[in-house]
Amino acid sequence: MKGEWGGAWPDAGSGRHWHEECGVFGAWGCDHAAQLTYYALYALQHRGQESAGIATLDGGEMFHHRGLGLVAEVFGPDDLERLAGKAAVGHVRYSTTGANKLVNAQPMVFDVHGGPLALGHNGNLVNAGVLRRELEGQGSIFQSTSDTEVVAHLIARHRGGSLVDAIEDSLRTVQGAYAFVFLTPDGLVAARDPQGLRPMALGRFGSGWVVASETCAFDTIGAEFVRDIEPGELLVIDAGGVRPVRFAEAARKALCTFEYIYFARPDSDIDGRNVHLVRKAMGKRLAEEAPTEADVVIGVPDSSISAAVGYAEAAGIPYEMGLIKNKYIGRTFIQPSQALRERGVRLKLNAVRKVVEGKRVVMVDDSIVRGTTSRRIVQMLRDAGAREVHVRISSPPVRFPCYYGIDTSAREELLAARLSVEEMTRAIGADSLAFLSEDGMLQALGAGPEAAGRGPGGPGDTFCNACFHGRYPTRLYDDLGKHVMEMAAHRGGYS
Ligand code: AMP
Ligand code: SF4
């Protein structure tokens, strides 16, 4: 259905989105479920640092605790003690709009159908704005600005059938990217969106079950990976075991490539691929596509180290630790004043002078969004005596915004949306700059050379690459709920 796919429409809904990069976890039938969830959230901390929360269920009663900050800041021993029960859901959240308020922290807990319901969401719903407007028109009162609450209201208004039926129907109504965990008095429910944009996996913990955004959470708690949850699949986990329900047919599988490029932890496997190895393969391809004469290859810590190692190996140039990151800078850290910054106060990242001095350096980073990081690091390397700085980016240029929960900025802020590669090279002050091609990226993902994602049902229909080419795998809506692909129909649709 061509209309489903539409053409590029980079400005859809630009006035109002809720960027939410998050991590979710759920446990059922596990002793000390709250503690288990706490450790799992620790492993998922990279997916969100602004708020954390856990809800547990004990004898039909729901307990929950949420707060702003890192997992370690939000929970004390007493909080975990209070969170009784053998079932839990947990959430870490990162918000980039002004919506970093406690009301938006998750899991959200509601009373629906005469019982408690906790829900946690990773992703972004593209039709949340119009659904919210409709629900408000029908009398729903929202407590938060988060799109997740729309799902709670849809479930609450559902009539007839079980709570699981209500969850299923609500998921058929929302569109976009999600990994959801729901905790109900009868069971744990986990669901992944029909395109599989956001990852989620199922694991075994003793005689109990766990679900998580990333498999690194399973390794951390000693759970055994069972399988990835399928796009459009919902798992009902209760006393009877795990019951899979297909609530939607996947029109096209479209796992977010940015999970591999930047977002996920290198020790996680997503849909059968290890994140570190994919990044390394991207670096290798980049070296083949954009070689350069140099003395040393360095990576921007932490997310680009794997790609830098791959580049170095393929290019036959030594990999070195040329940049060191201070790992102890939290979100609440007091930024140095402009005056101190101008005097050279650099707290987050420092160059290793003895490694780069007098050298021709290849600096590998995973992406350029606004260009700020690259510009600063190029300058830092020059200040530390680097003779030449060649920037190599292990993903294609990001030219379009993401509507599925990864914060890649509004279009006008994206450096690659405004400038050519030559202009970007000057803007970041590098001697040369090159990006991985889209085909190269897909090959590194093992998708095959033909897999350029050119159309529904084609061989490349495995990943979302919309931020690179602007062809989005779902419908997009403007703030009034108008289907922007209809407005964009004259653009010729999917090519
Ligand atoms: P920028 O400085 O805006 O060009 O951002 C690029 C840098 O931010 C790179 O070093 C990436 O590792 C990192 N990055 C990429 N995507 C994201 C994201 N969604 N959230 C936070 N940082 C990111
Ligand atoms: Fe991921 Fe980009 Fe697609 Fe967003 S648009 S889901 S960042 S690939």
Short mmCIF file of C-alpha atoms and ligand atoms in Angstrom, two decimals:
data_model
loop_
_atom_site.label_atom_id
_atom_site.label_comp_id
_atom_site.label_asym_id
_atom_site.label_seq_id
_atom_site.Cartn_x
_atom_site.Cartn_y
_atom_site.Cartn_z
CA MET A 1 0.00 0.00 0.00
CA LYS A 2 1.90 2.94 -1.26
CA GLY A 3 -0.22 5.41 0.69
CA GLU A 4 0.82 3.82 3.96
CA TRP A 5 4.39 4.69 3.25
CA GLY A 6 4.13 8.07 1.67
CA GLY A 7 7.06 10.26 0.77
CA ALA A 8 9.46 12.35 2.74
CA TRP A 9 7.76 14.75 5.10
CA PRO A 10 10.40 16.07 7.39
CA ASP A 11 8.27 18.68 9.12
CA ALA A 12 5.46 16.44 10.30
CA GLY A 13 4.31 17.30 13.77
CA SER A 14 7.37 19.44 14.33
CA GLY A 15 5.64 21.72 16.78
CA ARG A 16 4.95 19.12 19.38
CA HIS A 17 6.81 15.98 20.04
CA TRP A 18 7.79 14.22 23.13
CA HIS A 19 11.26 12.87 22.71
CA GLU A 20 11.60 9.88 24.92
CA GLU A 21 14.54 7.62 24.86
CA CYS A 22 13.84 5.08 27.53
CA GLY A 23 14.50 1.63 28.86
CA VAL A 24 11.90 -0.82 30.18
CA PHE A 25 12.06 -3.99 32.22
CA GLY A 26 9.51 -6.43 33.61
CA ALA A 27 9.68 -9.44 35.92
CA TRP A 28 7.06 -12.10 36.72
CA GLY A 29 7.31 -14.93 39.23
CA CYS A 30 10.70 -13.75 40.51
CA ASP A 31 11.68 -13.53 44.17
CA HIS A 32 12.76 -10.02 45.19
CA ALA A 33 11.36 -8.65 41.93
CA ALA A 34 12.01 -5.02 42.94
CA GLN A 35 15.71 -5.62 43.61
CA LEU A 36 16.03 -7.55 40.39
CA THR A 37 14.40 -4.67 38.52
CA TYR A 38 16.70 -2.19 40.26
CA TYR A 39 19.80 -4.03 38.96
CA ALA A 40 18.28 -4.40 35.50
CA LEU A 41 17.56 -0.66 35.39
CA TYR A 42 21.18 -0.06 36.32
CA ALA A 43 22.15 -1.99 33.20
CA LEU A 44 19.69 0.08 31.14
CA GLN A 45 20.75 3.42 32.64
CA HIS A 46 22.36 4.53 29.35
CA ARG A 47 18.83 4.58 27.84
CA GLY A 48 17.66 7.33 30.18
CA GLN A 49 19.09 9.31 33.05
CA GLU A 50 16.37 11.77 33.99
CA SER A 51 13.96 9.63 35.90
CA ALA A 52 13.57 6.08 37.12
CA GLY A 53 10.75 4.07 38.62
CA ILE A 54 9.59 0.64 39.71
CA ALA A 55 6.07 -0.70 40.34
CA THR A 56 5.49 -4.06 41.99
CA LEU A 57 2.50 -6.22 42.71
CA ASP A 58 1.89 -8.19 45.86
CA GLY A 59 -1.39 -9.94 46.60
CA GLY A 60 -3.30 -7.75 44.16
CA GLU A 61 -1.87 -4.56 45.69
CA MET A 62 0.35 -2.26 43.64
CA PHE A 63 3.37 -0.50 45.17
CA HIS A 64 5.41 2.03 43.31
CA HIS A 65 8.24 4.48 43.60
CA ARG A 66 9.48 6.95 41.01
CA GLY A 67 11.83 9.90 41.06
CA LEU A 68 13.96 12.28 39.04
CA GLY A 69 17.59 11.32 38.58
CA LEU A 70 19.72 8.23 38.14
CA VAL A 71 18.62 4.80 39.41
CA ALA A 72 21.13 5.08 42.28
CA GLU A 73 19.71 8.47 43.28
CA VAL A 74 16.05 7.49 43.08
CA PHE A 75 16.07 4.28 45.13
CA GLY A 76 17.34 3.67 48.64
CA PRO A 77 17.26 0.34 50.49
CA ASP A 78 14.00 1.31 52.23
CA ASP A 79 12.27 2.04 48.93
CA LEU A 80 13.20 -1.36 47.57
CA GLU A 81 12.10 -3.02 50.81
CA ARG A 82 8.68 -1.38 50.48
CA LEU A 83 8.26 -2.60 46.89
CA ALA A 84 7.01 -6.05 47.82
CA GLY A 85 6.06 -8.87 45.49
CA LYS A 86 7.27 -11.28 42.86
CA ALA A 87 6.20 -9.17 39.89
CA ALA A 88 7.56 -5.79 38.81
CA VAL A 89 7.94 -3.33 35.97
CA GLY A 90 10.69 -0.71 35.80
CA HIS A 91 11.57 2.24 33.63
CA VAL A 92 14.37 4.71 33.01
CA ARG A 93 13.55 7.85 31.07
CA TYR A 94 15.38 10.56 29.22
CA SER A 95 13.38 13.53 28.05
CA THR A 96 14.67 16.36 25.95
CA THR A 97 11.73 18.75 25.95
CA GLY A 98 10.74 20.82 28.97
CA ALA A 99 8.83 17.83 30.21
CA ASN A 100 11.28 16.51 32.75
CA LYS A 101 8.74 16.47 35.53
CA LEU A 102 7.93 13.85 38.09
CA VAL A 103 4.42 13.45 36.61
CA ASN A 104 6.02 12.19 33.42
CA ALA A 105 8.23 9.68 35.23
CA GLN A 106 7.30 6.05 34.69
CA PRO A 107 5.97 3.47 35.31
CA MET A 108 2.66 5.29 35.43
CA VAL A 109 0.13 3.70 37.76
CA PHE A 110 -3.64 3.93 37.23
CA ASP A 111 -6.80 2.32 38.51
CA VAL A 112 -8.62 0.78 35.58
CA HIS A 113 -11.43 -1.74 35.40
CA GLY A 114 -11.48 -1.92 39.18
CA GLY A 115 -7.82 -2.86 39.56
CA PRO A 116 -4.36 -1.31 39.41
CA LEU A 117 -2.39 -1.07 36.18
CA ALA A 118 1.24 0.01 35.84
CA LEU A 119 2.75 0.82 32.48
CA GLY A 120 6.15 1.73 31.14
CA HIS A 121 6.90 2.78 27.57
CA ASN A 122 9.98 3.18 25.42
CA GLY A 123 9.40 4.98 22.14
CA ASN A 124 7.18 7.67 20.72
CA LEU A 125 3.59 7.47 19.48
CA VAL A 126 3.08 9.45 16.29
CA ASN A 127 -0.68 9.86 16.69
CA ALA A 128 -0.63 10.67 20.41
CA GLY A 129 -1.51 14.34 19.80
CA VAL A 130 -4.74 13.65 17.94
CA LEU A 131 -5.76 10.81 20.25
CA ARG A 132 -5.21 12.99 23.27
CA ARG A 133 -7.32 15.74 21.76
CA GLU A 134 -10.12 13.26 21.08
CA LEU A 135 -9.91 11.74 24.56
CA GLU A 136 -9.93 15.15 26.20
CA GLY A 137 -12.97 16.01 24.10
CA GLN A 138 -14.66 12.96 25.59
CA GLY A 139 -13.85 14.02 29.14
CA SER A 140 -10.51 12.32 29.88
CA ILE A 141 -8.32 14.36 32.21
CA PHE A 142 -4.60 13.98 31.63
CA GLN A 143 -2.10 14.22 34.47
CA SER A 144 1.07 14.36 32.39
CA THR A 145 2.37 15.60 29.04
CA SER A 146 3.69 12.17 28.15
CA ASP A 147 2.22 10.31 25.15
CA THR A 148 2.23 7.13 27.24
CA GLU A 149 -0.76 8.32 29.22
CA VAL A 150 -2.86 8.18 26.05
CA VAL A 151 -2.59 4.40 26.19
CA ALA A 152 -3.73 4.32 29.82
CA HIS A 153 -6.82 6.36 28.92
CA LEU A 154 -7.59 4.15 25.93
CA ILE A 155 -7.41 1.10 28.20
CA ALA A 156 -9.56 2.77 30.85
CA ARG A 157 -12.28 3.65 28.34
CA HIS A 158 -12.37 0.19 26.79
CA ARG A 159 -15.63 -1.64 27.45
CA GLY A 160 -16.19 -5.38 27.37
CA GLY A 161 -13.60 -8.12 27.43
CA SER A 162 -10.60 -8.57 29.67
CA LEU A 163 -7.82 -6.17 30.54
CA VAL A 164 -5.61 -7.92 28.01
CA ASP A 165 -8.31 -7.32 25.35
CA ALA A 166 -8.30 -3.65 26.33
CA ILE A 167 -4.50 -3.51 26.03
CA GLU A 168 -4.62 -5.22 22.63
CA ASP A 169 -7.27 -2.85 21.27
CA SER A 170 -5.42 0.18 22.60
CA LEU A 171 -2.25 -0.94 20.88
CA ARG A 172 -4.19 -1.27 17.63
CA THR A 173 -5.26 2.35 18.03
CA VAL A 174 -1.88 3.93 18.69
CA GLN A 175 0.76 4.19 16.00
CA GLY A 176 4.49 4.68 16.20
CA ALA A 177 7.34 3.16 18.12
CA TYR A 178 6.99 1.28 21.35
CA ALA A 179 8.19 -1.34 23.70
CA PHE A 180 5.53 -1.49 26.43
CA VAL A 181 5.45 -3.27 29.76
CA PHE A 182 2.12 -3.51 31.61
CA LEU A 183 1.71 -4.94 35.08
CA THR A 184 -1.82 -6.06 35.95
CA PRO A 185 -3.13 -8.06 38.90
CA ASP A 186 -3.29 -11.08 36.59
CA GLY A 187 -0.02 -10.91 34.79
CA LEU A 188 2.78 -9.09 33.07
CA VAL A 189 2.14 -7.97 29.49
CA ALA A 190 4.94 -6.94 27.12
CA ALA A 191 4.36 -5.59 23.62
CA ARG A 192 6.51 -4.47 20.72
CA ASP A 193 5.27 -2.17 17.96
CA PRO A 194 4.25 -3.66 14.59
CA GLN A 195 7.38 -2.36 12.86
CA GLY A 196 9.69 -3.49 15.66
CA LEU A 197 11.16 0.01 15.77
CA ARG A 198 12.17 -0.34 19.41
CA PRO A 199 13.81 -3.53 20.69
CA MET A 200 12.57 -5.85 23.43
CA ALA A 201 13.52 -9.36 24.49
CA LEU A 202 12.21 -12.17 26.69
CA GLY A 203 14.37 -13.96 29.27
CA ARG A 204 14.11 -16.69 31.88
CA PHE A 205 15.06 -16.08 35.50
CA GLY A 206 14.86 -19.31 37.49
CA SER A 207 11.22 -20.34 37.31
CA GLY A 208 10.19 -16.77 36.51
CA TRP A 209 10.20 -14.60 33.39
CA VAL A 210 11.78 -11.26 32.54
CA VAL A 211 11.48 -8.83 29.63
CA ALA A 212 13.86 -5.97 28.83
CA SER A 213 14.66 -3.33 26.22
CA GLU A 214 18.13 -4.79 25.90
CA THR A 215 19.73 -8.14 26.62
CA CYS A 216 22.54 -6.52 28.67
CA ALA A 217 19.93 -6.34 31.46
CA PHE A 218 19.61 -10.14 31.38
CA ASP A 219 23.37 -10.65 31.62
CA THR A 220 23.54 -8.26 34.54
CA ILE A 221 20.95 -10.09 36.63
CA GLY A 222 21.95 -13.60 35.53
CA ALA A 223 18.84 -14.24 33.43
CA GLU A 224 18.90 -16.38 30.34
CA PHE A 225 17.97 -14.85 26.99
CA VAL A 226 15.03 -16.75 25.44
CA ARG A 227 14.13 -14.74 22.32
CA ASP A 228 13.38 -11.33 20.91
CA ILE A 229 9.76 -10.27 21.08
CA GLU A 230 8.42 -10.12 17.53
CA PRO A 231 7.15 -6.90 15.94
CA GLY A 232 3.39 -6.71 16.51
CA GLU A 233 3.57 -9.35 19.23
CA LEU A 234 2.27 -9.13 22.75
CA LEU A 235 3.29 -11.59 25.45
CA VAL A 236 0.94 -12.34 28.31
CA ILE A 237 3.02 -13.75 31.16
CA ASP A 238 1.12 -15.21 34.08
CA ALA A 239 0.73 -18.30 36.25
CA GLY A 240 0.10 -20.31 33.07
CA GLY A 241 3.45 -19.33 31.50
CA VAL A 242 4.04 -17.17 28.42
CA ARG A 243 1.22 -16.76 25.90
CA PRO A 244 2.11 -14.95 22.65
CA VAL A 245 -0.64 -12.92 20.98
CA ARG A 246 -0.18 -11.33 17.57
CA PHE A 247 -2.11 -8.08 17.82
CA ALA A 248 -0.91 -6.62 14.52
CA GLU A 249 0.59 -7.87 11.31
CA ALA A 250 3.91 -6.20 10.66
CA ALA A 251 3.54 -4.23 7.43
CA ARG A 252 7.28 -3.93 7.34
CA LYS A 253 9.91 -4.66 9.92
CA ALA A 254 11.78 -1.47 10.63
CA LEU A 255 14.13 -1.80 13.58
CA CYS A 256 15.82 1.52 14.35
CA THR A 257 19.38 1.49 13.01
CA PHE A 258 20.32 4.14 15.57
CA GLU A 259 19.98 1.49 18.28
CA TYR A 260 23.03 -0.13 16.70
CA ILE A 261 24.81 3.09 15.76
CA TYR A 262 24.63 4.93 19.05
CA PHE A 263 21.94 4.08 21.49
CA ALA A 264 22.20 0.48 22.72
CA ARG A 265 24.97 -0.95 24.87
CA PRO A 266 27.69 -2.82 22.93
CA ASP A 267 27.20 -5.99 24.95
CA SER A 268 23.52 -6.20 23.94
CA ASP A 269 22.24 -8.36 21.10
CA ILE A 270 19.26 -6.95 19.20
CA ASP A 271 17.27 -9.17 16.86
CA GLY A 272 20.19 -11.59 16.73
CA ARG A 273 22.95 -9.06 16.09
CA ASN A 274 25.52 -8.02 18.66
CA VAL A 275 25.75 -4.22 18.90
CA HIS A 276 29.55 -4.11 19.31
CA LEU A 277 30.13 -6.36 16.31
CA VAL A 278 27.75 -4.33 14.14
CA ARG A 279 29.56 -1.12 15.11
CA LYS A 280 32.90 -2.74 14.38
CA ALA A 281 31.64 -3.86 10.96
CA MET A 282 30.45 -0.30 10.31
CA GLY A 283 33.95 0.98 11.13
CA LYS A 284 35.48 -1.60 8.82
CA ARG A 285 33.19 -0.61 5.95
CA LEU A 286 33.97 3.04 6.61
CA ALA A 287 37.70 2.32 6.29
CA GLU A 288 37.05 0.63 2.96
CA GLU A 289 34.84 3.45 1.70
CA ALA A 290 36.86 6.37 3.06
CA PRO A 291 40.52 5.45 3.58
CA THR A 292 43.11 8.05 4.50
CA GLU A 293 46.80 8.27 5.25
CA ALA A 294 47.21 8.51 9.01
CA ASP A 295 49.36 7.47 11.98
CA VAL A 296 46.71 6.66 14.54
CA VAL A 297 42.95 5.93 14.82
CA ILE A 298 41.01 7.12 17.85
CA GLY A 299 37.35 6.80 18.81
CA VAL A 300 35.08 9.19 20.69
CA PRO A 301 34.20 7.40 23.94
CA ASP A 302 32.12 5.47 24.63
CA SER A 303 29.78 4.79 21.72
CA SER A 304 32.39 5.07 18.93
CA ILE A 305 35.12 2.83 20.31
CA SER A 306 33.84 -0.29 18.55
CA ALA A 307 33.66 1.47 15.16
CA ALA A 308 37.13 2.97 15.67
CA VAL A 309 38.58 -0.48 16.39
CA GLY A 310 36.93 -1.78 13.21
CA TYR A 311 38.29 1.13 11.18
CA ALA A 312 41.81 0.67 12.57
CA GLU A 313 41.81 -3.07 11.92
CA ALA A 314 40.64 -2.68 8.32
CA ALA A 315 42.94 0.26 7.59
CA GLY A 316 45.99 -1.33 9.20
CA ILE A 317 46.55 1.80 11.29
CA PRO A 318 47.11 1.41 15.07
CA TYR A 319 44.11 2.07 17.32
CA GLU A 320 44.93 4.23 20.31
CA MET A 321 43.17 5.69 23.34
CA GLY A 322 43.39 9.28 22.22
CA LEU A 323 40.42 10.62 24.16
CA ILE A 324 39.49 9.95 27.77
CA LYS A 325 36.02 10.50 29.14
CA ASN A 326 35.27 11.33 32.74
CA LYS A 327 32.60 8.80 33.66
CA TYR A 328 31.52 10.54 36.84
CA ILE A 329 29.72 13.52 35.35
CA GLY A 330 26.03 13.11 36.09
CA ARG A 331 23.18 15.11 34.68
CA THR A 332 23.09 17.43 37.68
CA PHE A 333 26.74 18.38 37.27
CA ILE A 334 27.34 22.15 37.42
CA GLN A 335 28.47 23.32 33.98
CA PRO A 336 31.61 25.47 34.02
CA SER A 337 31.02 29.14 33.30
CA GLN A 338 31.79 30.49 29.83
CA ALA A 339 34.86 32.24 31.26
CA LEU A 340 36.24 28.99 32.68
CA ARG A 341 35.44 27.14 29.46
CA GLU A 342 37.36 29.75 27.51
CA ARG A 343 40.31 29.19 29.84
CA GLY A 344 40.27 25.57 28.77
CA VAL A 345 38.32 23.84 31.53
CA ARG A 346 37.34 20.51 29.99
CA LEU A 347 35.69 18.17 32.37
CA LYS A 348 33.94 15.63 30.21
CA LEU A 349 36.56 14.73 27.67
CA ASN A 350 40.32 15.16 27.37
CA ALA A 351 42.85 14.30 24.67
CA VAL A 352 45.91 12.18 25.46
CA ARG A 353 48.62 14.56 24.26
CA LYS A 354 51.36 11.95 24.00
CA VAL A 355 49.17 9.86 21.68
CA VAL A 356 48.15 12.59 19.23
CA GLU A 357 51.01 15.12 19.32
CA GLY A 358 52.60 15.54 15.89
CA LYS A 359 50.38 12.77 14.48
CA ARG A 360 47.93 12.47 11.60
CA VAL A 361 44.84 11.38 13.48
CA VAL A 362 41.69 9.61 12.25
CA MET A 363 38.93 10.50 14.68
CA VAL A 364 35.97 8.11 14.42
CA ASP A 365 32.58 9.16 15.81
CA ASP A 366 29.27 7.35 15.42
CA SER A 367 27.20 10.29 14.20
CA ILE A 368 26.99 14.01 13.60
CA VAL A 369 23.75 15.57 14.75
CA ARG A 370 24.27 19.28 15.38
CA GLY A 371 28.02 19.08 14.81
CA THR A 372 28.94 20.50 18.21
CA THR A 373 30.78 17.38 19.43
CA SER A 374 32.89 16.98 16.30
CA ARG A 375 33.85 20.66 16.22
CA ARG A 376 34.91 20.64 19.88
CA ILE A 377 36.90 17.44 19.60
CA VAL A 378 38.70 18.47 16.43
CA GLN A 379 39.79 21.64 18.24
CA MET A 380 40.78 19.66 21.32
CA LEU A 381 42.96 17.36 19.23
CA ARG A 382 44.61 20.31 17.50
CA ASP A 383 45.24 21.95 20.88
CA ALA A 384 46.91 18.71 21.95
CA GLY A 385 49.26 18.96 18.97
CA ALA A 386 47.60 16.73 16.31
CA ARG A 387 49.11 17.54 12.90
CA GLU A 388 46.03 16.52 10.90
CA VAL A 389 42.54 15.50 12.00
CA HIS A 390 40.49 13.32 9.64
CA VAL A 391 36.94 12.81 10.89
CA ARG A 392 35.20 9.57 9.91
CA ILE A 393 31.56 9.03 10.86
CA SER A 394 30.31 5.44 11.11
CA SER A 395 26.77 6.31 9.95
CA PRO A 396 25.32 8.30 7.03
CA PRO A 397 24.52 12.02 7.44
CA VAL A 398 21.46 12.59 9.67
CA ARG A 399 19.24 14.87 7.56
CA PHE A 400 15.74 14.21 8.90
CA PRO A 401 14.20 14.28 12.38
CA CYS A 402 13.16 11.16 14.26
CA TYR A 403 9.54 10.79 15.35
CA TYR A 404 10.08 7.48 17.05
CA GLY A 405 11.74 8.45 20.29
CA ILE A 406 15.39 9.05 19.49
CA ASP A 407 16.46 12.62 20.04
CA THR A 408 18.07 13.61 16.78
CA SER A 409 16.79 17.19 16.93
CA ALA A 410 14.52 19.32 14.82
CA ARG A 411 15.43 19.42 11.16
CA GLU A 412 16.78 22.96 11.18
CA GLU A 413 19.32 21.99 13.84
CA LEU A 414 20.74 19.06 11.89
CA LEU A 415 24.07 20.07 10.41
CA ALA A 416 23.76 17.66 7.47
CA ALA A 417 20.31 19.02 6.58
CA ARG A 418 21.81 22.45 5.94
CA LEU A 419 25.34 21.86 4.70
CA SER A 420 27.16 19.75 2.13
CA VAL A 421 29.94 17.42 3.34
CA GLU A 422 32.49 19.96 2.14
CA GLU A 423 30.79 22.75 4.09
CA MET A 424 30.51 20.48 7.13
CA THR A 425 34.25 19.75 6.95
CA ARG A 426 34.92 23.47 7.23
CA ALA A 427 32.29 23.94 9.93
CA ILE A 428 33.90 21.35 12.21
CA GLY A 429 37.44 22.46 11.31
CA ALA A 430 38.62 19.02 10.11
CA ASP A 431 41.21 18.25 7.43
CA SER A 432 38.77 15.80 5.90
CA LEU A 433 35.36 14.37 6.69
CA ALA A 434 33.57 11.26 5.40
CA PHE A 435 30.41 9.37 6.31
CA LEU A 436 29.52 5.72 5.95
CA SER A 437 27.17 5.20 2.98
CA GLU A 438 23.63 3.89 3.51
CA ASP A 439 24.44 0.71 1.59
CA GLY A 440 27.61 0.27 3.62
CA MET A 441 25.65 0.63 6.83
CA LEU A 442 23.11 -1.98 5.72
CA GLN A 443 25.87 -4.36 4.69
CA ALA A 444 27.47 -3.95 8.11
CA LEU A 445 24.09 -4.90 9.53
CA GLY A 446 24.22 -8.05 7.42
CA ALA A 447 21.29 -6.90 5.33
CA GLY A 448 23.02 -7.55 2.00
CA PRO A 449 24.16 -5.08 -0.70
CA GLU A 450 20.74 -4.82 -2.32
CA ALA A 451 19.09 -3.83 0.94
CA ALA A 452 18.74 -0.12 0.53
CA GLY A 453 15.24 -0.09 2.00
CA ARG A 454 13.63 1.09 -1.18
CA GLY A 455 10.09 -0.12 -0.68
CA PRO A 456 7.62 -2.14 1.31
CA GLY A 457 8.12 -5.85 1.00
CA GLY A 458 11.57 -5.44 -0.57
CA PRO A 459 14.74 -7.05 0.68
CA GLY A 460 15.77 -3.98 2.64
CA ASP A 461 12.60 -3.83 4.69
CA THR A 462 14.28 -4.74 7.91
CA PHE A 463 15.42 -1.42 9.32
CA CYS A 464 14.23 2.12 9.81
CA ASN A 465 16.69 4.54 8.26
CA ALA A 466 14.29 7.47 8.04
CA CYS A 467 16.62 9.98 9.70
CA PHE A 468 19.04 9.39 6.83
CA HIS A 469 16.66 9.41 3.86
CA GLY A 470 13.36 10.80 5.14
CA ARG A 471 11.16 7.82 4.22
CA TYR A 472 9.33 6.98 7.41
CA PRO A 473 8.06 3.46 8.06
CA THR A 474 4.74 4.58 9.59
CA ARG A 475 2.21 7.23 8.83
CA LEU A 476 3.04 10.60 10.35
CA TYR A 477 0.52 13.10 11.61
CA ASP A 478 0.64 16.81 12.10
CA ASP A 479 -0.49 18.36 15.37
CA LEU A 480 -4.12 18.42 14.29
CA GLY A 481 -4.00 14.74 13.45
CA LYS A 482 -4.05 15.28 9.73
CA HIS A 483 -2.28 12.43 8.05
CA VAL A 484 0.72 14.26 6.67
CA MET A 485 1.43 11.59 4.11
CA GLU A 486 -1.86 12.49 2.46
CA MET A 487 -0.78 16.10 2.42
CA ALA A 488 2.54 14.94 0.98
CA ALA A 489 1.01 12.64 -1.64
CA HIS A 490 2.04 14.93 -4.46
CA ARG A 491 5.63 14.23 -3.58
CA GLY A 492 5.35 10.89 -5.28
CA GLY A 493 5.40 8.52 -2.36
CA TYR A 494 7.91 5.85 -1.72
CA SER A 495 10.75 5.68 -4.21
P1 AMP B 1 26.25 16.57 17.94
O1 AMP B 1 27.28 17.12 18.84
O2 AMP B 1 24.93 17.26 18.08
O3 AMP B 1 26.70 16.49 16.50
O4 AMP B 1 25.93 15.07 18.40
C1 AMP B 1 26.73 14.00 17.99
C2 AMP B 1 27.28 13.29 19.18
O5 AMP B 1 26.24 12.95 20.09
C3 AMP B 1 27.98 12.02 18.80
O6 AMP B 1 29.19 11.99 19.50
C4 AMP B 1 27.07 10.90 19.24
O7 AMP B 1 27.79 9.86 19.88
C5 AMP B 1 26.11 11.54 20.20
N1 AMP B 1 24.70 11.23 19.90
C6 AMP B 1 24.18 10.73 18.77
N2 AMP B 1 22.84 10.57 18.87
C7 AMP B 1 22.51 10.96 20.10
C8 AMP B 1 21.28 11.03 20.83
N3 AMP B 1 20.14 10.60 20.28
N4 AMP B 1 21.29 11.49 22.10
C9 AMP B 1 22.45 11.91 22.65
N5 AMP B 1 23.66 11.88 22.02
C10 AMP B 1 23.68 11.42 20.77
FE1 SF4 B 2 15.93 5.29 14.49
FE2 SF4 B 2 16.38 7.23 12.71
FE3 SF4 B 2 14.25 5.62 12.44
FE4 SF4 B 2 14.37 7.40 14.44
S1 SF4 B 2 14.25 7.86 12.24
S2 SF4 B 2 13.70 5.28 14.59
S3 SF4 B 2 16.58 7.39 14.94
S4 SF4 B 2 16.43 5.06 12.33
#
